XYZ file of C-alpha atoms in Angstrom:
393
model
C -86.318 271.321 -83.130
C -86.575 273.901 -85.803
C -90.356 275.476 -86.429
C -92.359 276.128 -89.706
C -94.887 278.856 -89.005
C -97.580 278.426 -91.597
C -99.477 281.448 -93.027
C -103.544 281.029 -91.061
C -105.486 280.730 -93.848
C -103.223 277.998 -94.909
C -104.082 275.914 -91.356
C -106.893 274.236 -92.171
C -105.190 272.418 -95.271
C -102.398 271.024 -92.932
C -105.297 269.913 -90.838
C -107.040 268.102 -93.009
C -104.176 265.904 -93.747
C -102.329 267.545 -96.680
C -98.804 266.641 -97.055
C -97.188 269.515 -98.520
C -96.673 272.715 -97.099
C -95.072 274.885 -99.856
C -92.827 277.723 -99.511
C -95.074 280.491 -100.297
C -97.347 279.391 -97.717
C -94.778 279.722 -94.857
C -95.369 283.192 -92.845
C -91.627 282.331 -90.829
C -88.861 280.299 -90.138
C -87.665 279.466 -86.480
C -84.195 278.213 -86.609
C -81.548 276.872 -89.185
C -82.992 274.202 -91.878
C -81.904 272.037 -94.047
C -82.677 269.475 -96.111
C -83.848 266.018 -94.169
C -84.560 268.359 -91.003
C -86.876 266.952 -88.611
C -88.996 270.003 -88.634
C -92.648 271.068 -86.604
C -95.304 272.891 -88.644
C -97.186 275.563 -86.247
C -99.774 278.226 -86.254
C -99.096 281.632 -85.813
C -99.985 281.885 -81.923
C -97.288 278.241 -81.601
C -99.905 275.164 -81.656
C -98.172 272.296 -83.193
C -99.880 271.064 -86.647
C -98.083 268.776 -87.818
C -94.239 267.368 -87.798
C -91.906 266.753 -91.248
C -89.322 266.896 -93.173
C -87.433 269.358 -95.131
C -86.935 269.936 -99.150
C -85.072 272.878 -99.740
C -84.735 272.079 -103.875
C -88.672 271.719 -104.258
C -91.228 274.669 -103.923
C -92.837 271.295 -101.292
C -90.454 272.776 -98.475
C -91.951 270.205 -95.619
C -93.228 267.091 -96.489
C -95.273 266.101 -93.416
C -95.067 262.694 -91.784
C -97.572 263.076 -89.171
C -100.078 265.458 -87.549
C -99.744 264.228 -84.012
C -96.796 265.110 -81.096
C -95.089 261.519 -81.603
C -91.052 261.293 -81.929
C -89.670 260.693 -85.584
C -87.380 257.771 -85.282
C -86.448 253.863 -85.949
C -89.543 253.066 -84.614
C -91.384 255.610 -86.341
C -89.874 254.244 -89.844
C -90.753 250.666 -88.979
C -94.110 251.053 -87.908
C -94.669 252.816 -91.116
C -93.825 250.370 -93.608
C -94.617 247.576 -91.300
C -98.508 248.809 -91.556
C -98.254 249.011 -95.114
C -97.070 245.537 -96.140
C -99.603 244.085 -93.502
C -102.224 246.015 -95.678
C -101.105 243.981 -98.869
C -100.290 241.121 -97.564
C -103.451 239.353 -98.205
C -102.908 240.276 -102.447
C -99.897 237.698 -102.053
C -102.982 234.857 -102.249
C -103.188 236.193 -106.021
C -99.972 237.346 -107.055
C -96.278 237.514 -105.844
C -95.549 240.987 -106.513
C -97.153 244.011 -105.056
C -96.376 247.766 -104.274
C -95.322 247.648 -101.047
C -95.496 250.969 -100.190
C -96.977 254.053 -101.471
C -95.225 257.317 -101.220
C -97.983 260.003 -99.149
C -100.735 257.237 -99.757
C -98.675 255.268 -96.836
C -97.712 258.505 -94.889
C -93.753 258.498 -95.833
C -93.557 261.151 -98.903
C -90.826 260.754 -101.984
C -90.914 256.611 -100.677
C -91.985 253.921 -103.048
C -91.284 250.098 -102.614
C -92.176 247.557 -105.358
C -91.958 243.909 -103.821
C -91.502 241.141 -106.995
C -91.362 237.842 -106.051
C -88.403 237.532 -103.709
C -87.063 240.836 -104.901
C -87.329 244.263 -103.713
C -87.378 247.388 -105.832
C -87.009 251.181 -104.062
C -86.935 254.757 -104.976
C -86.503 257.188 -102.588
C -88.163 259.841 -105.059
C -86.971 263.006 -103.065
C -83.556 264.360 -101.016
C -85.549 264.203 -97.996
C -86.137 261.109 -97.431
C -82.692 260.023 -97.939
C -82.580 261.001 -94.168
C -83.848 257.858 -93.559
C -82.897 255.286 -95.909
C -80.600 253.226 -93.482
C -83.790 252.874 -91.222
C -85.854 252.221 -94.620
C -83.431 249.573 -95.798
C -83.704 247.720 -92.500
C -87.514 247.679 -91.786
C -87.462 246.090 -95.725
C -85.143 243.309 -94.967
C -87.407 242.789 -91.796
C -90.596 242.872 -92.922
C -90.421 241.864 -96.573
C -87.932 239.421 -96.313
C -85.965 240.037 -99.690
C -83.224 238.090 -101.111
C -82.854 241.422 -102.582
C -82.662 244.938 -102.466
C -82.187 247.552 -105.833
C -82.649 250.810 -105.630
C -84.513 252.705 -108.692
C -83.453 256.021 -107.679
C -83.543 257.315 -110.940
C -86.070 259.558 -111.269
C -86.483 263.151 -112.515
C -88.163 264.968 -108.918
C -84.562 264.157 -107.308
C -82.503 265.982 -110.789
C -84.747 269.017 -110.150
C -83.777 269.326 -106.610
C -80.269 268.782 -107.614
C -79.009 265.837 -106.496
C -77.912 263.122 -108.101
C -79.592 259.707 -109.108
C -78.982 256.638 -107.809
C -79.401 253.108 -108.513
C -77.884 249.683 -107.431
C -77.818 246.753 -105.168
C -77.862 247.370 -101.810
C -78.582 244.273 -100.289
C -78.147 240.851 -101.137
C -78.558 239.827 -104.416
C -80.703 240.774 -107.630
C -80.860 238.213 -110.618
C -80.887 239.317 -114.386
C -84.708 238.279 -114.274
C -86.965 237.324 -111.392
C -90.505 235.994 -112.214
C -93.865 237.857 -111.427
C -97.112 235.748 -111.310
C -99.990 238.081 -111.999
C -103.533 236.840 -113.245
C -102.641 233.621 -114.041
C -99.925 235.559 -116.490
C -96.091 234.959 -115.669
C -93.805 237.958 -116.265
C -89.922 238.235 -116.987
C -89.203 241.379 -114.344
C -85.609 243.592 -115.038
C -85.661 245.324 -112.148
C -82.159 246.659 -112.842
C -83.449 248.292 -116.603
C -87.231 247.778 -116.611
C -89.164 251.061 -116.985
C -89.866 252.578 -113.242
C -88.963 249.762 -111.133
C -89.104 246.770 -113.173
C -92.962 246.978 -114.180
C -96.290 249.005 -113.955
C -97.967 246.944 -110.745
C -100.799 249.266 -111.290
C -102.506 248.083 -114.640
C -103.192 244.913 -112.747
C -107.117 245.735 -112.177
C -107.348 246.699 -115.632
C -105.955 243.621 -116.810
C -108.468 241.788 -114.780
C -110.673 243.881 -116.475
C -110.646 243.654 -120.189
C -109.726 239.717 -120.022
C -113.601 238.977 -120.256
C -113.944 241.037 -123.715
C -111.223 239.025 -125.164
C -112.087 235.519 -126.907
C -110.501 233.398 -129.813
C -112.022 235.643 -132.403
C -109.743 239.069 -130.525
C -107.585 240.889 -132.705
C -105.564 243.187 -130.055
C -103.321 245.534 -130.731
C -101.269 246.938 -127.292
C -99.719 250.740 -128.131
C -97.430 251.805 -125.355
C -97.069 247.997 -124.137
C -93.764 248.588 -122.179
C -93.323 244.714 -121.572
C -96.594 243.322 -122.429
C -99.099 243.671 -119.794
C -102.088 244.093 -121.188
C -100.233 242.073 -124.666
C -99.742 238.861 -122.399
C -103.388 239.267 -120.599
C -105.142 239.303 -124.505
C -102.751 235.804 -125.062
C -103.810 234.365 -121.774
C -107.284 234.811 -122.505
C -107.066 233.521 -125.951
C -106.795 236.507 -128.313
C -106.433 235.471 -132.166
C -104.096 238.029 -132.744
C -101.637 240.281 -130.844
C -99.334 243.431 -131.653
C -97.089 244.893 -129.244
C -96.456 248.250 -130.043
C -93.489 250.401 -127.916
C -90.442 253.056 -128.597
C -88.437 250.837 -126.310
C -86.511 248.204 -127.952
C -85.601 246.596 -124.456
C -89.341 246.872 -123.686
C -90.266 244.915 -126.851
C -87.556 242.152 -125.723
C -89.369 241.716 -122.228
C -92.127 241.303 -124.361
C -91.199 238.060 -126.596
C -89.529 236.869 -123.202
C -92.584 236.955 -121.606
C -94.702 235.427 -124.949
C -92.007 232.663 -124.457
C -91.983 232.223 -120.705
C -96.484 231.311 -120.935
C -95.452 229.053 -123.911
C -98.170 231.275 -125.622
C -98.363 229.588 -129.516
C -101.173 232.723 -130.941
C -99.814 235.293 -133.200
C -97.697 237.388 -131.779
C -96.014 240.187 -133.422
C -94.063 243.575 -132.220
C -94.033 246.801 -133.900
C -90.786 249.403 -132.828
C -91.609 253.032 -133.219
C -92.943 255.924 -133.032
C -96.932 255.668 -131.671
C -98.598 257.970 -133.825
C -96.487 257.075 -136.605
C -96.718 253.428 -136.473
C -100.729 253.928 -135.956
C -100.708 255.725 -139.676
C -98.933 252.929 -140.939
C -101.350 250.472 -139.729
C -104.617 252.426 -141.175
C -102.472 252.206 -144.348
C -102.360 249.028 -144.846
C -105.710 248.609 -143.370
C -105.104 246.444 -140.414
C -108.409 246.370 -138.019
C -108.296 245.154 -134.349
C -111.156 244.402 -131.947
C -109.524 245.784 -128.814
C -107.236 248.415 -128.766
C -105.343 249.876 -125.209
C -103.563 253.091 -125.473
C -101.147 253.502 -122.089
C -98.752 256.249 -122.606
C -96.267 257.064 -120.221
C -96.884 260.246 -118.053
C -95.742 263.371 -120.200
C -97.801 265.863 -118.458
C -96.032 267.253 -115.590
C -97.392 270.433 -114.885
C -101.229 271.518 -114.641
C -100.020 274.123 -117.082
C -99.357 271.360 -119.377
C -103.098 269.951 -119.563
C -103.921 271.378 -122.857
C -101.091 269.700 -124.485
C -102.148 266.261 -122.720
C -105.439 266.688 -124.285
C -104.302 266.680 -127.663
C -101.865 264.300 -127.582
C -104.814 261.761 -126.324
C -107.094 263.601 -129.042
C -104.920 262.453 -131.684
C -103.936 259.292 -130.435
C -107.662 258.317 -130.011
C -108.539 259.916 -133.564
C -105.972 257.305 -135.169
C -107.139 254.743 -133.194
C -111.030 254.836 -134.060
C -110.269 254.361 -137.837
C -108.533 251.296 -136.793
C -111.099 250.009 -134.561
C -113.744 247.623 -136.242
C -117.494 248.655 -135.127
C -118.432 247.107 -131.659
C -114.625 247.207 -130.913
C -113.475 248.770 -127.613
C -110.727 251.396 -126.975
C -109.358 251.848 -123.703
C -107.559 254.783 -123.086
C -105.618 255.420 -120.065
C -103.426 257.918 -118.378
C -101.095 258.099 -115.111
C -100.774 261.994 -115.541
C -102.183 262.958 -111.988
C -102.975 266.450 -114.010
C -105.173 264.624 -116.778
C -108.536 264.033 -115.074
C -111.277 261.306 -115.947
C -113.192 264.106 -117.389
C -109.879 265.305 -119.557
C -110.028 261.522 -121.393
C -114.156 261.246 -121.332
C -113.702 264.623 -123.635
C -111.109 264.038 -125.737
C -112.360 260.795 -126.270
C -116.087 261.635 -127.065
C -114.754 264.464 -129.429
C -112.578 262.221 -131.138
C -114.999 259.431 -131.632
C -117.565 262.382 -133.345
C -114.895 263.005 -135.452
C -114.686 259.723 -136.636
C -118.793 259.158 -136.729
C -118.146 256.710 -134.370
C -120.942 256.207 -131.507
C -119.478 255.139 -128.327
C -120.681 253.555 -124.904
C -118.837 253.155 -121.675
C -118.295 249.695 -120.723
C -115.808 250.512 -118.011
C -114.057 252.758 -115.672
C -110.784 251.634 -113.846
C -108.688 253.343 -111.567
C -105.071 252.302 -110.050
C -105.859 249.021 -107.355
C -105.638 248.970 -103.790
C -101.784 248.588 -103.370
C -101.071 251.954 -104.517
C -104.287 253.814 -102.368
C -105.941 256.243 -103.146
C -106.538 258.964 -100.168
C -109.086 261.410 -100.442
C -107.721 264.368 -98.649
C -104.548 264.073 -100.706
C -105.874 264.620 -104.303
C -102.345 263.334 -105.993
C -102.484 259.606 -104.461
C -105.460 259.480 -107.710
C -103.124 259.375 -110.596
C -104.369 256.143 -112.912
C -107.606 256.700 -114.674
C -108.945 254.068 -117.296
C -111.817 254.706 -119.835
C -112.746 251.935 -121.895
C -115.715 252.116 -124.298
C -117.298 250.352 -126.727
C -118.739 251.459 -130.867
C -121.832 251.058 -130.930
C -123.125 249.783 -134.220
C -126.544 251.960 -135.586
């Protein structure tokens, strides 16, 4: 087996559980590598640290697997994702769809596994892990049971390190729709087109959330819906009103579906467009809504890239406030690993003095416990939620 000799004041990191060893943080190479290598991570006087595998098209050149002397196999694989569906398992008493497993958060990098219904959904985010998708593929049908199996692996970390996407069937069958009970909220799931891999699993404690701020009086307005989470969580609950607001025309589709599928009967409207255009237009014709979520996508990929994050919410949040009435909430939200809590408490507080606006913090939501959150790997934390309530004077 080929051995990564890790520069010494870069040890302790791999010690304290970090996944990545990066290439300017290797002091030598022992042996020929290659991409999906089985590799051991060592100090500079040979004491194993850890055990991996190789990325050659990422500056992440090892992606580590485990820090103790144990064989990377089958077994290996299967224990893996056998512990992590055993940790979810007990979620299935609430809803039929969960993340499955969670990328380093479940100790398999680049590997994410979205379980809807009777359907499975997989991305094997990296080239390294391709290693082991046979072994992957067959610990899913075991474990999970699927009458399913699409792959999602469509994603931009695998054009970067230059290899091609992938997606399709590879096991079973996958039906044009399959049907996601979530808070008390059915959903119409496209795995095959849905944004990621069919739908964001991870708003689902912030759903829970904001349901007891909505009543018959709620107007709600839902920018960035995608297919109508948080839209189909204001109808559930009652809302008077509801506007759907996405780019994506398919998105906006899954949307009615959905509206249609709860036999909702409130107001229900979409708007196609343009965010901070179609905001403008509202304020225009001076439309005013009691609850407002902003959910963008994750644009910021780089930490160089924080500065332009925090305008982009800045602005979004500066059109928002004059359509917010006063004691109306405004939760703002990111999945931009890069934009911290503090980022969208900022941005938010200098948008709302802007506006004369006084605000208090009613809330603070972060992704829920099928995609964990692991403290000695800082990137497992990537959904933050700030909602918070104008405060009439």
């Amino acid at each position: 087996m080929s051995k990564i000799i890790i520069k010494k004041e870069k040890e302790q990191k791999i010690l304290n559980f970090y996944p990545n060893v990066y290439k300017d943080e290797i002091k030598d190479v022992i042996g020929n590598v290659k991409t999906g290598d089985i590799v051991d991570v060592i100090t500079n006087d040979m004491k194993f640290l850890a055990r991996g595998y190789v990325t050659e098209g990422t500056s992440a050149f090892v992606r580590i697997l485990t820090t103790k002397d144990e064989k990377i196999d089958r077994k290996f694989i299967f224990e893996r994702i056998k512990n992590a569906y055993e940790k979810r398992k007990h979620l299935l008493d609430e809803t039929n769809s969960v993340r499955a497993f969670y990328s380093e958060a479940d100790f398999i990098p680049g590997l994410i596994i979205d379980k809807f219904d009777k359907y499975v959904s997989i991305q094997f985010r990296n080239s390294g892990v391709e290693v082991f998708k046979q072994d992957i593929i067959e610990a899913v049908k075991k474990y999970l049971k699927p009458k399913g199996i699409y792959e999602r692996s469509d994603v931009e970390n695998r054009i970067i390190e230059g290899v091609e996407t992938k997606t399709g069937i590879i096991f079973g069958e996958i039906p044009e729709r399959t049907i996601m009970v979530d808070n008390g909220v059915k959903y119409n799931i496209d795995i095959v087109d849905g944004q990621k891999t069919g739908f964001f699993l991870d708003q689902r404690d912030s759903r829970k959330f904001i349901a007891k701020y909505i009543n018959n009086q709620t107007r709600f307005l839902d920018v960035f819906s995608s297919s109508g989470g948080f839209s189909m969580c204001a109808l559930k609950n009652g809302a008077k009103e509801v506007i759907a607001m996405d780019k994506d025309s398919h998105a906006l589709e899954l949307c009615y579906e959905n509206y249609k599928l709860n036999e909702f009967t409130a107001n229900f409207s979409t708007i196609e467009g343009d965010a901070f255009l179609m905001l403008n237009s509202l304020a225009t014709r001076n439309k005013k809504f009691d609850i407002i979520t902003l959910d963008p996508p994750s644009l910021i990929k780089k930490k160089t890239e924080v500065y332009k994050g925090r305008d982009f919410f800045l602005d979004l949040c500066d059109k928002s406030f004059k359509l917010l009435e006063n004691g109306g909430i405004l939760g703002v939200i990111t999945c931009a690993y890069h934009i911290s809590l503090q980022d969208l408490i900022e941005v938010t507080r200098m948008s709302a003095s802007k506006n004369n606006k006084l605000l208090s913090v009613v809330g603070i939501n972060y992704q829920p416990e099928d995609h964990p959150w692991i403290l000695h790997i800082p990137e497992t934390l990537y959904l933050k939620a700030l909602w918070v309530k104008i405060e009439e004077r």
